[in-house]
Amino acid sequence: MNEKELYRQKHQAQLDEWKAEVARLRARAAGAKADAQIEMNKHVKELDHRMHEAGAKLTELAAAGEEAWDTARKIVETTWDALKAGVTAAAAKFKE
């Protein structure tokens, strides 16, 4: 397997973990009081958007030719950093 495919698989696995974490947050929100539920749902919606964006960037990375690999990788890293920060912050904020 080439470096690009290994990189994509690594990031896809991380994205899958974050999707599971957001699903747990979504389940907690469903059982929360109204005010907390509204706040949690807002964060979950934002994270869903960021995860969709991250998935799209992984798709672009897979399609990128060798000449565009470095640029595509940097874009994925930037997207990943923002998503990681969002998931970490939401998990900490709404921790049981």
XYZ file of C-alpha atoms in Angstrom, residues 29-93:
65
model
C -28.458 15.245 24.390
C -31.625 13.230 23.888
C -31.766 12.559 27.630
C -30.797 16.054 28.773
C -33.041 18.811 30.039
C -34.377 21.204 27.410
C -31.770 23.971 27.769
C -28.863 21.532 27.816
C -30.389 19.589 24.945
C -30.583 22.720 22.789
C -26.943 23.555 23.520
C -25.741 20.001 22.914
C -27.707 19.697 19.684
C -26.111 22.917 18.438
C -22.644 21.491 19.028
C -23.546 18.122 17.519
C -24.902 19.812 14.394
C -21.662 21.779 14.003
C -19.584 18.629 14.488
C -21.708 16.772 11.929
C -20.952 19.549 9.453
C -17.226 19.430 10.226
C -17.161 15.622 9.895
C -18.909 15.829 6.535
C -16.314 18.379 5.434
C -13.490 16.160 6.690
C -14.897 13.180 4.783
C -15.030 15.288 1.634
C -11.401 16.317 2.131
C -10.403 12.651 2.472
C -12.181 11.912 -0.794
C -10.309 14.768 -2.454
C -7.067 13.433 -1.007
C -7.716 9.989 -2.471
C -8.341 11.535 -5.870
C -5.333 13.870 -5.744
C -2.487 13.098 -8.086
C 1.091 12.914 -6.907
C 1.688 16.564 -7.793
C -1.245 17.678 -5.607
C -0.599 15.249 -2.729
C 1.297 17.666 -0.489
C -1.299 20.423 -0.872
C -4.186 17.998 -0.290
C -2.445 16.583 2.794
C -2.010 20.060 4.282
C -5.699 20.819 3.720
C -6.658 17.553 5.434
C -4.390 18.385 8.392
C -5.980 21.818 8.821
C -9.472 20.321 8.636
C -8.459 17.578 11.078
C -7.074 20.004 13.634
C -10.328 21.986 13.668
C -12.456 18.845 13.902
C -10.324 17.357 16.676
C -10.580 20.571 18.680
C -14.356 20.652 18.234
C -14.905 17.042 19.251
C -12.569 17.360 22.237
C -14.221 20.573 23.428
C -17.752 19.218 23.053
C -16.882 15.965 24.812
C -15.291 17.865 27.704
C -18.143 20.345 27.966
